[in-house]
Each structure stands twice: as structure tokens, then as C-alpha cells.
Amino acid sequence: MRWDHLADDTNPARGTANPALFGTEAVTTRTFDTPEFRGITFHEVRARSIVNQVPGASRMPFEWTVNPYRGCTHACVYCFARKTHSYLDLDTGLGFDSQIVVKINAPELLRRQLGSRQWHGAHIAMGTNVDCYQRAEGRYRLMPGIIAALRDHANPFSILTKGTLILRDLELLRQAAEVTEVGISVSVGFLDDELWRTVEPGTPSPERRLDVVRTLGDHGIGCGVLMAPVIPFLGDRPEQLRATVRAIAAAGATSVTPLVLHLRPGAREWFMQWLAEHHPRLVPRYERMYAAGAYAPTWYQRRITRQVHELATEFGIGPSDRGAARRVTVPAPAAAPAEAADPAQLTLL
């Protein structure tokens, strides 16, 4: 692995600097001989910035993100973030799953950036690149400090996750929701057990993720579901979509938003390798479907979206645009006086 291109690039003659994400002297590599981390290498770094601006050309409905980790032990074969590992000269296949960069100073750095005069309290999205509640979070515990910093600065934020570890921070999320807008979404694209075990091998099962949705709702924190990815020819049959939306509704999700599989460079190669191994007959169909680029044809995306929205209406949950806010009331404490201000609100992606 080479970290050289991440070092400071200051040219005295030009008087300009291109600050790196972190310096080579700041990298500490660790392994842990425990079952859950066997075969995984952690590269602990002291980041120089933690709030990232999303490129203007992005389809994302937010402008700022925080990513305390790079690489992800969820090992989802379709993960679009795989390409980012190549920026560190790390492999986008197995390397992405097993070489995890940990920004150990993320909480303190975020607190400092939120307190800067240049920061104006914009919404911050988390879990949009790699999951901030992947297994590594159980050891490094970066999210409690991150949520506390956002709470203390009343800065709105949202979290998207496949991890059940978010329930550890339930009380912090409730505290944050009392002072700012908080959005929680869980990703569940399908229920098929065999498909889950091969395409998302490092994640909690879809049923356990729906338990997260249910538990959050039971504690007054509304949770939406990003039904992603809907995988063509493997998870898109009408009966599969129906079963998934029915389960999402039964878990008490406040919204469901379908997202068809997209295959960006880095993820595309890894996914197609997986497809050739597990479903070789589908390779020609995928080559045709994704011949024009990373996204499935518009007609197909619209068909899936229409089907899911119709099912959501049938089962009593409303579809939600990815960028739209949906607010749910956090119950006020029992001792709150009648003249207290309106209860705090949550907002969901």
C-alpha cells in the first residue's frame, strides 16, 4: 500500500498547498485476533478534515457528509463506495472488505469544525458512503462522540445504516432529536435469505435490520427504510417486492423508498465477478441492462418505483422521496407541563 500521495503537497514557489487527508506519519496499522475481526486490518489515522462536501454533480439529496471509516466489513458485493479504496492504492474487492481506515480523531475534529465561524449548521448525512455502524464501530466507538457533537451544536443530521449497533446510541439520538432534526433510515432491499448471505455477507440479516426499525419506533424515533438495492432478476419478482414491503410496513417504518441496483466502476467489476460465480446465466442479461452505464434503464427504475409505491399504499405506508423530510413527533416526557413548547421533531431522508 502507498500513502505517499496523501502527504502534504506544499510548493513554496507557488505559495499554495494541497492538504492531504492525513499524513504518512499518522498511520497506525492494527489487527485483532478475535473471531469478528479475524482477517481484517485496521489503519488508524488522524484525519485533517471530517466534514466532506458532496460534488455538485452528485445525485445525492444532501451537500455535506461525515464518514468516520473507509472500507466496510459489510462486504456488500455491489457497494458503490468500493472505488474510493483505489484512491489509497487499496484493492476495491477483498481489500475494501478487509482493509478498514479508521479516522480515530473524528469526534474531536467534528466538534472543532462545527464550532468554526465558517460553519453555518447545514445538514450532515452519515452512512452514505460506507456504514458508520459496521462491525469496527463496536471496537472504536466513534459515533457516540460524533452524535454528541452534533447534539451539542444543534446541527441537523441523518444516518443510513444496515447495522444493528445503532441501537446502542438510542439515548443519544433521542437527546439530539430534542434540539435538532434527526433522520434515521435503515437499508433493507430484500428478504431472501440465500441472496442476503451471498451478496451482503457481513451484514445483519434483513429481519434483524427490521427489528431496528421496530425498536426505534417503539422509542419514539421514526425510521424510514431505503429499499436498496432492488437487484434485477434476483430480488425484483412481484411476490418478492410484496413480501419485502409487507415486512417493512409490519416493522412500523414511516416510509419506504426503493432504489434499483447501480453499478459504478469499482463495484461493477466485483459484482460481475460474483454474478458469474453464483448466477452465470444472468451475466448476459446484466451486460445488456447496464450497457449504457452504471444505472439500470429509466423504464425499469420507474416500473420498480411504481410497484413499490403501490404496495406501500396498500400496506399503509407512504412512499417518500429520498430528499424529502418526513417529521414524526418525539413523545414529550410525562412530567412535561401542559404549556411546554411543541415536542421536538425528527426528519427522515
XYZ file of N, CA and C in Angstrom, residues 73-307:
705
model
N -16.650 -3.752 6.418
C -16.724 -5.189 6.631
C -18.099 -5.773 6.310
N -19.060 -4.952 5.960
C -20.330 -5.491 5.469
C -20.103 -6.320 4.209
N -19.080 -5.958 3.421
C -18.670 -6.734 2.243
C -19.774 -6.878 1.199
N -20.664 -5.899 1.089
C -21.710 -5.947 0.065
C -21.056 -5.905 -1.315
N -21.345 -6.889 -2.137
C -20.617 -7.005 -3.405
C -20.942 -5.863 -4.364
N -22.048 -5.190 -4.147
C -22.488 -4.128 -5.044
C -22.102 -2.727 -4.568
N -21.422 -2.603 -3.430
C -21.231 -1.292 -2.792
C -20.542 -0.294 -3.714
N -21.205 0.829 -3.985
C -20.656 1.825 -4.903
C -19.408 2.497 -4.354
N -19.191 2.425 -3.033
C -18.044 3.097 -2.423
C -16.738 2.346 -2.657
N -16.782 1.178 -3.259
C -15.554 0.407 -3.470
C -14.495 1.212 -4.217
N -14.915 2.012 -5.152
C -13.964 2.785 -5.956
C -13.087 3.678 -5.088
N -13.614 4.163 -3.968
C -12.852 5.091 -3.128
C -11.599 4.444 -2.546
N -11.586 3.117 -2.441
C -10.396 2.450 -1.902
C -9.213 2.562 -2.866
N -9.508 2.697 -4.142
C -8.414 2.813 -5.116
C -7.644 4.114 -4.934
N -8.270 5.137 -4.326
C -7.575 6.398 -4.081
C -6.442 6.214 -3.074
N -6.531 5.155 -2.265
C -5.498 4.865 -1.269
C -4.584 3.740 -1.744
N -4.678 3.390 -3.039
C -3.925 2.263 -3.589
C -4.280 0.961 -2.890
N -5.545 0.838 -2.484
C -6.043 -0.381 -1.883
C -6.977 -1.069 -2.870
N -7.047 -2.372 -2.773
C -7.882 -3.163 -3.657
C -9.359 -2.873 -3.417
N -10.136 -2.753 -4.498
C -11.556 -2.440 -4.364
C -12.419 -3.683 -4.160
N -11.795 -4.862 -4.189
C -12.523 -6.095 -3.934
C -12.351 -6.530 -2.495
N -11.533 -7.560 -2.263
C -11.309 -8.043 -0.911
C -10.677 -6.980 -0.026
N -9.859 -6.112 -0.619
C -9.229 -5.043 0.163
C -10.245 -4.099 0.775
N -11.294 -3.790 0.031
C -12.349 -2.920 0.552
C -13.039 -3.565 1.750
N -13.185 -4.892 1.701
C -13.868 -5.613 2.776
C -12.996 -5.820 4.005
N -11.668 -5.798 3.840
C -10.790 -6.225 4.932
C -9.721 -5.218 5.325
N -9.554 -4.132 4.582
C -8.591 -3.080 4.923
C -9.395 -1.828 5.280
N -9.593 -1.613 6.560
C -10.501 -0.565 7.028
C -9.703 0.618 7.574
N -9.947 1.786 7.024
C -9.327 3.013 7.515
C -10.238 3.611 8.585
N -9.670 3.875 9.757
C -10.426 4.385 10.904
C -9.915 5.777 11.254
N -10.775 6.775 11.156
C -10.395 8.153 11.491
C -10.626 8.351 12.988
N -9.610 7.990 13.762
C -9.782 7.880 15.209
C -10.070 9.213 15.886
N -9.736 10.311 15.229
C -9.991 11.628 15.826
C -11.262 12.270 15.287
N -12.129 11.484 14.649
C -13.334 12.041 14.023
C -14.205 12.842 14.987
N -14.511 12.347 16.192
C -15.394 13.124 17.079
C -14.822 14.480 17.465
N -13.559 14.522 17.873
C -12.974 15.798 18.289
C -12.824 16.752 17.105
N -12.493 16.192 15.936
C -12.342 17.022 14.748
C -13.683 17.608 14.328
N -14.735 16.793 14.377
C -16.065 17.290 14.025
C -16.498 18.381 14.992
N -16.282 18.182 16.272
C -16.670 19.201 17.257
C -15.979 20.526 16.962
N -14.704 20.451 16.587
C -13.979 21.670 16.277
C -14.521 22.336 15.014
N -14.853 21.534 14.006
C -15.358 22.106 12.762
C -16.756 22.689 12.939
N -17.578 22.045 13.746
C -18.923 22.578 13.994
C -18.870 23.903 14.736
N -17.830 24.109 15.532
C -17.691 25.349 16.279
C -17.011 26.460 15.513
N -16.597 26.168 14.276
C -15.921 27.178 13.468
C -16.892 28.250 12.993
N -16.417 29.468 12.866
C -17.254 30.567 12.359
C -17.655 30.341 10.904
N -16.885 29.520 10.194
C -17.179 29.261 8.784
C -18.310 28.247 8.602
N -18.670 27.549 9.671
C -19.726 26.532 9.561
C -21.063 27.140 9.957
N -22.088 26.907 9.128
C -23.383 27.552 9.345
C -24.510 26.557 9.633
N -24.163 25.382 10.107
C -25.186 24.463 10.596
C -25.952 23.706 9.546
N -25.328 23.428 8.394
C -26.015 22.675 7.346
C -26.220 21.219 7.765
N -27.207 20.595 7.143
C -27.495 19.184 7.395
C -26.277 18.330 7.040
N -25.969 17.334 7.891
C -24.863 16.408 7.656
C -25.431 15.000 7.553
N -25.083 14.306 6.478
C -25.540 12.932 6.266
C -24.410 11.960 6.588
N -24.765 10.854 7.217
C -23.785 9.821 7.570
C -24.273 8.460 7.108
N -23.327 7.585 6.783
C -23.667 6.262 6.290
C -23.967 6.240 4.812
N -23.637 7.311 4.125
C -23.953 7.406 2.700
C -22.821 6.896 1.823
N -21.636 6.699 2.393
C -20.506 6.152 1.646
C -20.257 4.724 2.128
N -19.759 4.576 3.349
C -19.722 3.260 3.991
C -20.472 3.370 5.310
N -20.849 2.228 5.852
C -21.717 2.222 7.028
C -20.943 2.639 8.272
N -21.427 3.683 8.940
C -20.777 4.150 10.168
C -21.075 3.236 11.347
N -21.973 2.256 11.161
C -22.249 1.276 12.204
C -21.841 -0.139 11.763
N -20.794 -0.211 10.964
C -20.224 -1.513 10.642
C -19.545 -2.084 11.883
N -19.051 -3.320 11.798
C -18.505 -4.010 12.970
C -17.398 -3.225 13.670
N -16.578 -2.508 12.910
C -15.470 -1.756 13.509
C -15.952 -0.771 14.560
N -17.165 -0.247 14.392
C -17.692 0.736 15.339
C -17.867 0.142 16.727
N -18.072 -1.167 16.811
C -18.182 -1.797 18.108
C -16.905 -1.708 18.916
N -15.772 -1.637 18.249
C -14.493 -1.509 18.934
C -14.068 -0.056 19.083
N -14.241 0.742 18.034
C -13.689 2.102 18.051
C -14.642 3.136 18.649
N -15.934 2.883 18.644
C -16.916 3.748 19.309
C -16.731 5.220 18.943
N -16.759 5.501 17.650
C -16.636 6.881 17.180
C -17.982 7.601 17.141
N -19.057 6.866 16.894
C -20.353 7.506 16.691
C -20.913 8.192 17.932
N -20.739 7.669 19.146
C -21.258 8.423 20.299
C -20.677 9.829 20.380
N -19.381 9.984 20.148
C -18.775 11.314 20.176
C -19.251 12.187 19.031
N -19.473 11.580 17.874
C -19.965 12.329 16.713
C -21.384 12.821 16.957
N -22.259 11.944 17.429
C -23.645 12.351 17.698
C -23.695 13.392 18.807
N -22.861 13.225 19.839
C -22.840 14.197 20.929
C -22.422 15.571 20.430
N -21.442 15.620 19.526
C -21.010 16.907 18.976
C -22.137 17.558 18.183
N -22.835 16.770 17.373
C -23.957 17.305 16.597
C -25.081 17.765 17.519
N -25.334 17.002 18.560
C -26.349 17.394 19.549
C -25.983 18.712 20.226
N -24.748 18.813 20.657
C -24.333 19.996 21.411
C -24.350 21.254 20.560
N -24.206 21.095 19.241
C -24.268 22.250 18.340
C -25.636 22.360 17.655
N -26.588 21.514 18.074
C -27.940 21.513 17.486
C -27.867 21.479 15.967
N -26.989 20.640 15.438
C -26.769 20.559 13.996
C -27.597 19.411 13.419
N -28.470 19.661 12.457
C -29.294 18.591 11.888
C -28.439 17.530 11.197
N -28.886 16.278 11.282
C -28.134 15.195 10.649
C -29.044 14.026 10.349
N -28.538 13.108 9.530
C -29.255 11.878 9.218
C -28.260 10.733 9.175
N -28.771 9.536 9.400
C -27.956 8.326 9.402
C -28.662 7.262 8.576
N -27.908 6.651 7.674
C -28.380 5.485 6.927
C -27.499 4.310 7.320
N -28.114 3.171 7.677
C -27.317 2.056 8.153
C -27.957 0.716 7.840
N -27.117 -0.306 7.774
C -27.555 -1.697 7.796
C -27.218 -2.332 9.143
N -26.632 -1.578 10.039
C -26.129 -2.127 11.288
C -27.107 -2.021 12.438
N -27.128 -3.043 13.280
C -27.978 -3.024 14.469
C -27.325 -2.259 15.614
N -26.049 -1.948 15.480
C -25.323 -1.279 16.556
C -25.853 0.124 16.831
N -26.627 0.673 15.927
C -27.201 1.997 16.142
C -28.058 2.031 17.409
N -28.612 0.891 17.790
C -29.454 0.862 18.994
C -28.652 1.146 20.252
N -27.361 0.911 20.223
C -26.510 1.264 21.363
C -26.591 2.747 21.666
N -26.788 3.574 20.619
C -26.783 5.025 20.761
C -28.179 5.621 20.796
N -29.148 4.801 21.150
C -30.544 5.241 21.140
C -30.766 6.474 22.002
N -30.215 6.499 23.201
C -30.440 7.640 24.089
C -29.811 8.910 23.524
N -28.640 8.800 22.946
C -28.004 9.975 22.317
C -28.856 10.501 21.167
N -29.425 9.607 20.391
C -30.283 10.029 19.283
C -31.524 10.750 19.804
N -32.099 10.261 20.892
C -33.259 10.923 21.488
C -32.882 12.319 21.980
N -31.726 12.435 22.606
C -31.279 13.741 23.083
C -31.074 14.710 21.927
N -30.471 14.220 20.853
C -30.235 15.081 19.697
C -31.555 15.532 19.070
N -32.533 14.615 19.031
C -33.824 14.939 18.430
C -34.583 15.998 19.209
N -34.217 16.231 20.450
C -34.870 17.268 21.239
C -34.415 18.668 20.845
N -33.261 18.764 20.165
C -32.712 20.083 19.860
C -32.520 20.336 18.372
N -32.637 19.296 17.544
C -32.429 19.493 16.114
C -33.171 18.412 15.344
N -33.110 18.473 14.023
C -33.761 17.475 13.186
C -32.818 16.292 12.974
N -33.342 15.103 13.231
C -32.571 13.873 13.123
C -33.329 12.917 12.218
N -32.673 12.356 11.240
C -33.291 11.392 10.331
C -32.590 10.054 10.404
N -33.346 8.997 10.572
C -32.774 7.659 10.607
C -33.429 6.820 9.516
N -32.602 6.159 8.735
C -33.092 5.223 7.730
C -32.280 3.938 7.802
N -32.952 2.821 7.595
C -32.307 1.516 7.557
C -32.447 0.957 6.145
N -31.402 0.334 5.662
C -31.416 -0.210 4.309
C -31.806 -1.685 4.334
N -32.909 -2.001 3.650
C -33.377 -3.389 3.502
C -33.911 -3.527 2.080
N -33.166 -4.189 1.221
C -33.577 -4.276 -0.176
C -34.406 -5.496 -0.504
N -34.310 -6.536 0.336
C -34.973 -7.801 0.042
C -34.962 -8.651 1.308
N -35.723 -9.756 1.291
C -35.785 -10.658 2.433
C -35.129 -12.002 2.156
N -34.851 -12.312 0.912
C -34.339 -13.626 0.522
C -33.074 -13.981 1.294
N -33.129 -15.080 2.057
C -32.027 -15.443 2.950
C -30.785 -15.854 2.173
N -30.952 -16.627 1.135
C -29.798 -17.076 0.353
C -29.124 -15.912 -0.351
N -29.923 -15.011 -0.901
C -29.369 -13.843 -1.568
C -28.609 -12.979 -0.573
N -29.181 -12.777 0.616
C -28.508 -11.973 1.644
C -27.152 -12.559 2.003
N -27.082 -13.862 2.226
C -25.841 -14.484 2.672
C -24.722 -14.374 1.651
N -25.065 -14.271 0.374
C -24.014 -14.203 -0.647
C -23.709 -12.780 -1.101
N -24.710 -11.909 -1.110
C -24.493 -10.559 -1.644
C -24.175 -9.538 -0.561
N -24.566 -9.811 0.694
C -24.292 -8.917 1.826
C -23.753 -9.732 3.006
N -22.682 -10.473 2.835
C -22.274 -11.492 3.815
C -21.870 -10.957 5.178
N -21.486 -9.686 5.280
C -21.039 -9.157 6.561
C -22.081 -8.360 7.316
N -23.305 -8.327 6.816
C -24.355 -7.509 7.428
C -25.248 -8.334 8.340
N -25.940 -7.689 9.277
C -27.022 -8.373 9.989
C -28.105 -8.774 8.992
N -28.864 -9.776 9.326
C -29.910 -10.247 8.419
C -30.963 -9.166 8.206
N -31.698 -9.238 7.103
C -32.788 -8.271 6.893
C -33.783 -8.253 8.044
N -34.059 -9.410 8.640
C -35.005 -9.455 9.759
C -34.478 -8.675 10.957
N -33.194 -8.786 11.227
C -32.614 -8.045 12.344
C -32.631 -6.545 12.074
N -32.430 -6.175 10.834
C -32.498 -4.747 10.496
C -33.911 -4.210 10.670
N -34.893 -5.008 10.319
C -36.272 -4.574 10.529
C -36.598 -4.501 12.017
N -35.929 -5.329 12.823
C -36.080 -5.198 14.270
C -35.577 -3.837 14.754
N -34.533 -3.316 14.106
C -34.029 -1.981 14.440
C -35.104 -0.941 14.164
N -35.742 -1.041 12.994
C -36.820 -0.115 12.647
C -37.910 -0.163 13.712
N -38.269 -1.375 14.116
C -39.334 -1.565 15.103
C -38.942 -0.993 16.461
N -37.707 -1.244 16.878
C -37.249 -0.768 18.184
C -37.163 0.753 18.224
N -36.648 1.352 17.174
C -36.589 2.809 17.125
C -37.985 3.404 17.224
N -38.917 2.825 16.484
C -40.289 3.319 16.539
C -40.898 3.173 17.916
N -40.608 2.055 18.580
C -41.132 1.833 19.930
C -40.612 2.866 20.923
N -39.470 3.481 20.598
C -38.885 4.500 21.480
C -39.125 5.920 20.965
N -40.081 6.047 20.068
C -40.474 7.380 19.626
C -39.627 7.975 18.527
N -38.749 7.175 17.928
C -37.903 7.676 16.846
C -38.354 7.022 15.553
N -39.039 7.788 14.704
C -39.499 7.258 13.439
C -38.340 6.892 12.536
N -38.483 5.806 11.794
C -37.404 5.306 10.954
C -37.948 4.943 9.583
N -37.333 5.449 8.554
C -37.694 5.084 7.196
C -36.845 3.922 6.720
N -37.260 3.300 5.626
C -36.497 2.206 5.033
C -36.136 2.565 3.604
N -34.847 2.506 3.325
C -34.369 2.611 1.951
C -34.356 1.193 1.397
N -35.275 0.876 0.529
C -35.383 -0.464 -0.033
C -34.348 -0.585 -1.138
N -33.118 -0.888 -0.695
C -31.989 -0.833 -1.611
C -30.947 -1.884 -1.245
N -30.379 -2.494 -2.299
C -30.812 -2.318 -3.684
C -31.879 -3.335 -4.073
N -32.746 -2.940 -4.981
C -33.594 -3.913 -5.662
C -32.724 -4.497 -6.768
N -32.457 -5.787 -6.693
C -31.485 -6.423 -7.585
C -32.224 -7.087 -8.752
N -31.989 -6.605 -9.958
C -32.703 -7.146 -11.124
C -32.547 -8.659 -11.255
N -33.660 -9.327 -11.535
C -33.739 -10.752 -11.826
C -33.452 -11.644 -10.620
N -33.110 -11.052 -9.485
C -32.854 -11.831 -8.281
C -33.738 -11.407 -7.109
N -34.145 -10.149 -7.100
C -34.966 -9.666 -5.997
C -36.122 -8.805 -6.439
N -36.497 -8.886 -7.717
C -37.497 -7.956 -8.243
C -38.796 -8.602 -8.687
N -38.985 -9.886 -8.396
C -40.255 -10.501 -8.768
C -41.390 -9.891 -7.948
N -42.584 -9.777 -8.504
C -43.690 -9.134 -7.782
C -43.915 -9.708 -6.394
N -43.823 -11.030 -6.250
C -44.049 -11.637 -4.939
C -42.918 -11.283 -3.960
N -41.697 -11.089 -4.476
C -40.588 -10.678 -3.613
C -40.776 -9.241 -3.137
N -41.153 -8.369 -4.055
C -41.392 -6.972 -3.677
C -42.524 -6.882 -2.663
N -43.574 -7.657 -2.885
C -44.717 -7.628 -1.967
C -44.308 -8.073 -0.574
N -43.565 -9.168 -0.490
C -43.158 -9.682 0.812
C -42.267 -8.682 1.548
N -41.380 -8.028 0.810
C -40.465 -7.069 1.439
C -41.212 -5.849 1.947
N -42.081 -5.286 1.136
C -42.837 -4.101 1.563
C -43.774 -4.453 2.716
N -44.376 -5.631 2.680
C -45.241 -6.043 3.782
C -44.453 -6.107 5.089
N -43.250 -6.664 5.051
C -42.426 -6.763 6.254
C -41.976 -5.390 6.735
N -41.673 -4.510 5.808
C -41.272 -3.149 6.169
C -42.427 -2.432 6.875
N -43.622 -2.599 6.338
C -44.797 -1.983 6.967
C -45.044 -2.568 8.346
N -44.895 -3.880 8.483
C -45.134 -4.523 9.772
C -44.142 -4.060 10.829
N -42.941 -3.653 10.392
C -41.929 -3.161 11.329
C -42.208 -1.737 11.778
N -43.184 -1.078 11.159
C -43.543 0.275 11.563
C -42.759 1.370 10.884
N -42.187 1.081 9.722
C -41.428 2.107 9.005
C -42.328 3.272 8.642
N -41.776 4.469 8.716
C -42.551 5.663 8.375
C -42.598 5.917 6.878
N -41.672 5.318 6.138
C -41.645 5.491 4.684
C -40.821 4.377 4.075
N -41.001 4.150 2.787
C -40.178 3.193 2.056
C -39.809 3.817 0.724
N -38.524 3.776 0.407
C -38.018 4.379 -0.821
C -37.203 3.349 -1.585
N -37.686 2.886 -2.740
C -36.945 1.877 -3.497
C -35.783 2.491 -4.271
N -34.730 1.737 -4.418
C -33.562 2.169 -5.193
C -33.005 0.951 -5.917
N -33.042 0.999 -7.222
C -32.559 -0.115 -8.037
C -31.031 -0.159 -8.008
N -30.486 -1.359 -8.051
C -29.042 -1.567 -8.080
C -28.378 -0.709 -9.145
N -27.318 -0.003 -8.755
C -26.478 0.677 -9.742
C -25.055 0.191 -9.573
N -24.327 0.131 -10.673
C -23.013 -0.499 -10.706
C -21.969 0.476 -11.239
N -21.379 1.213 -10.318
C -20.324 2.146 -10.703
C -19.000 1.414 -10.858
N -18.042 2.028 -11.567
C -16.715 1.415 -11.676
C -16.158 1.095 -10.287
N -15.498 -0.040 -10.162
C -15.011 -0.494 -8.865
C -15.969 -1.509 -8.291
N -17.236 -1.132 -8.191
C -18.263 -2.079 -7.744
C -18.698 -2.977 -8.892
N -18.775 -2.427 -10.072
C -19.262 -3.191 -11.224
C -18.436 -4.455 -11.457
N -17.105 -4.305 -11.445
C -16.239 -5.438 -11.710
C -16.394 -6.525 -10.647
N -16.481 -6.090 -9.386
C -16.601 -7.027 -8.277
C -17.956 -7.733 -8.305
N -19.014 -6.969 -8.587
C -20.346 -7.563 -8.656
C -20.438 -8.549 -9.815
N -19.911 -8.194 -10.965
C -19.998 -9.083 -12.125
C -19.209 -10.364 -11.901
N -18.116 -10.273 -11.164
C -17.371 -11.478 -10.798
C -18.217 -12.380 -9.907
N -18.896 -11.757 -8.932
C -19.801 -12.504 -8.060
C -20.933 -13.130 -8.870
N -21.504 -12.379 -9.795
C -22.619 -12.857 -10.601
C -22.193 -14.052 -11.444
N -21.006 -13.983 -12.036
C -20.519 -15.085 -12.863
C -20.330 -16.355 -12.048
N -19.986 -16.194 -10.773
C -19.780 -17.351 -9.905
C -21.089 -17.943 -9.418
N -22.042 -17.095 -9.044
C -23.269 -17.576 -8.418
C -24.450 -17.690 -9.379
N -24.505 -16.833 -10.388
C -25.630 -16.829 -11.326
C -25.129 -16.583 -12.749
N -24.319 -17.495 -13.279
C -23.700 -17.253 -14.594
C -24.699 -17.018 -15.721
N -25.874 -17.614 -15.625
C -26.867 -17.432 -16.686
C -27.350 -15.988 -16.790
N -27.160 -15.195 -15.706
C -27.644 -13.818 -15.716
C -26.629 -12.829 -16.260
N -25.404 -13.260 -16.465
C -24.362 -12.330 -16.911
C -24.740 -11.621 -18.211
N -25.184 -12.331 -19.252
C -25.566 -11.619 -20.491
C -26.695 -10.613 -20.273
N -27.652 -10.955 -19.410
C -28.775 -10.044 -19.175
C -28.286 -8.773 -18.482
N -27.348 -8.912 -17.546
C -26.792 -7.739 -16.876
C -25.951 -6.910 -17.833
N -25.219 -7.545 -18.684
C -24.405 -6.803 -19.642
C -25.267 -5.958 -20.557
N -26.440 -6.495 -20.900
C -27.359 -5.712 -21.724
C -28.023 -4.605 -20.904
N -28.462 -4.937 -19.689
C -29.187 -3.956 -18.883
C -28.304 -2.773 -18.503
N -27.027 -3.017 -18.225
C -26.125 -1.953 -17.787
C -25.128 -1.562 -18.872
N -25.494 -1.811 -20.114
C -24.597 -1.485 -21.232
C -24.356 0.011 -21.362
N -25.348 0.813 -20.972
C -25.241 2.261 -21.160
C -24.549 2.965 -20.000
N -24.244 2.253 -18.915
C -23.595 2.922 -17.793
C -23.901 2.260 -16.466
N -23.797 3.045 -15.413
C -23.913 2.495 -14.064
C -25.351 2.224 -13.644
N -26.321 2.839 -14.314
C -27.709 2.758 -13.857
C -28.560 1.893 -14.783
N -29.524 1.214 -14.194
C -30.479 0.445 -14.975
C -31.302 1.401 -15.833
N -31.891 0.916 -16.913
C -32.695 1.792 -17.779
C -33.796 2.503 -17.011
N -34.103 3.703 -17.429
C -35.107 4.508 -16.747
C -36.448 3.790 -16.667
N -36.839 3.103 -17.742
C -38.138 2.411 -17.731
C -38.190 1.363 -16.634
N -37.072 0.709 -16.408
C -37.038 -0.325 -15.374
C -37.104 0.309 -13.982
N -36.355 1.364 -13.754
C -36.388 2.050 -12.467
C -37.799 2.544 -12.153
N -38.453 3.104 -13.158
C -39.806 3.618 -12.948
C -40.789 2.495 -12.632
N -40.619 1.349 -13.270
C -41.514 0.223 -13.018
C -41.382 -0.258 -11.579
N -40.152 -0.390 -11.117
C -39.927 -0.839 -9.738
C -40.475 0.186 -8.745
N -40.202 1.456 -9.006
C -40.684 2.512 -8.113
C -42.206 2.504 -8.034
N -42.866 2.368 -9.168
C -44.329 2.343 -9.184
C -44.866 1.151 -8.398
N -44.270 -0.020 -8.609
C -44.734 -1.214 -7.900
C -44.575 -1.065 -6.387
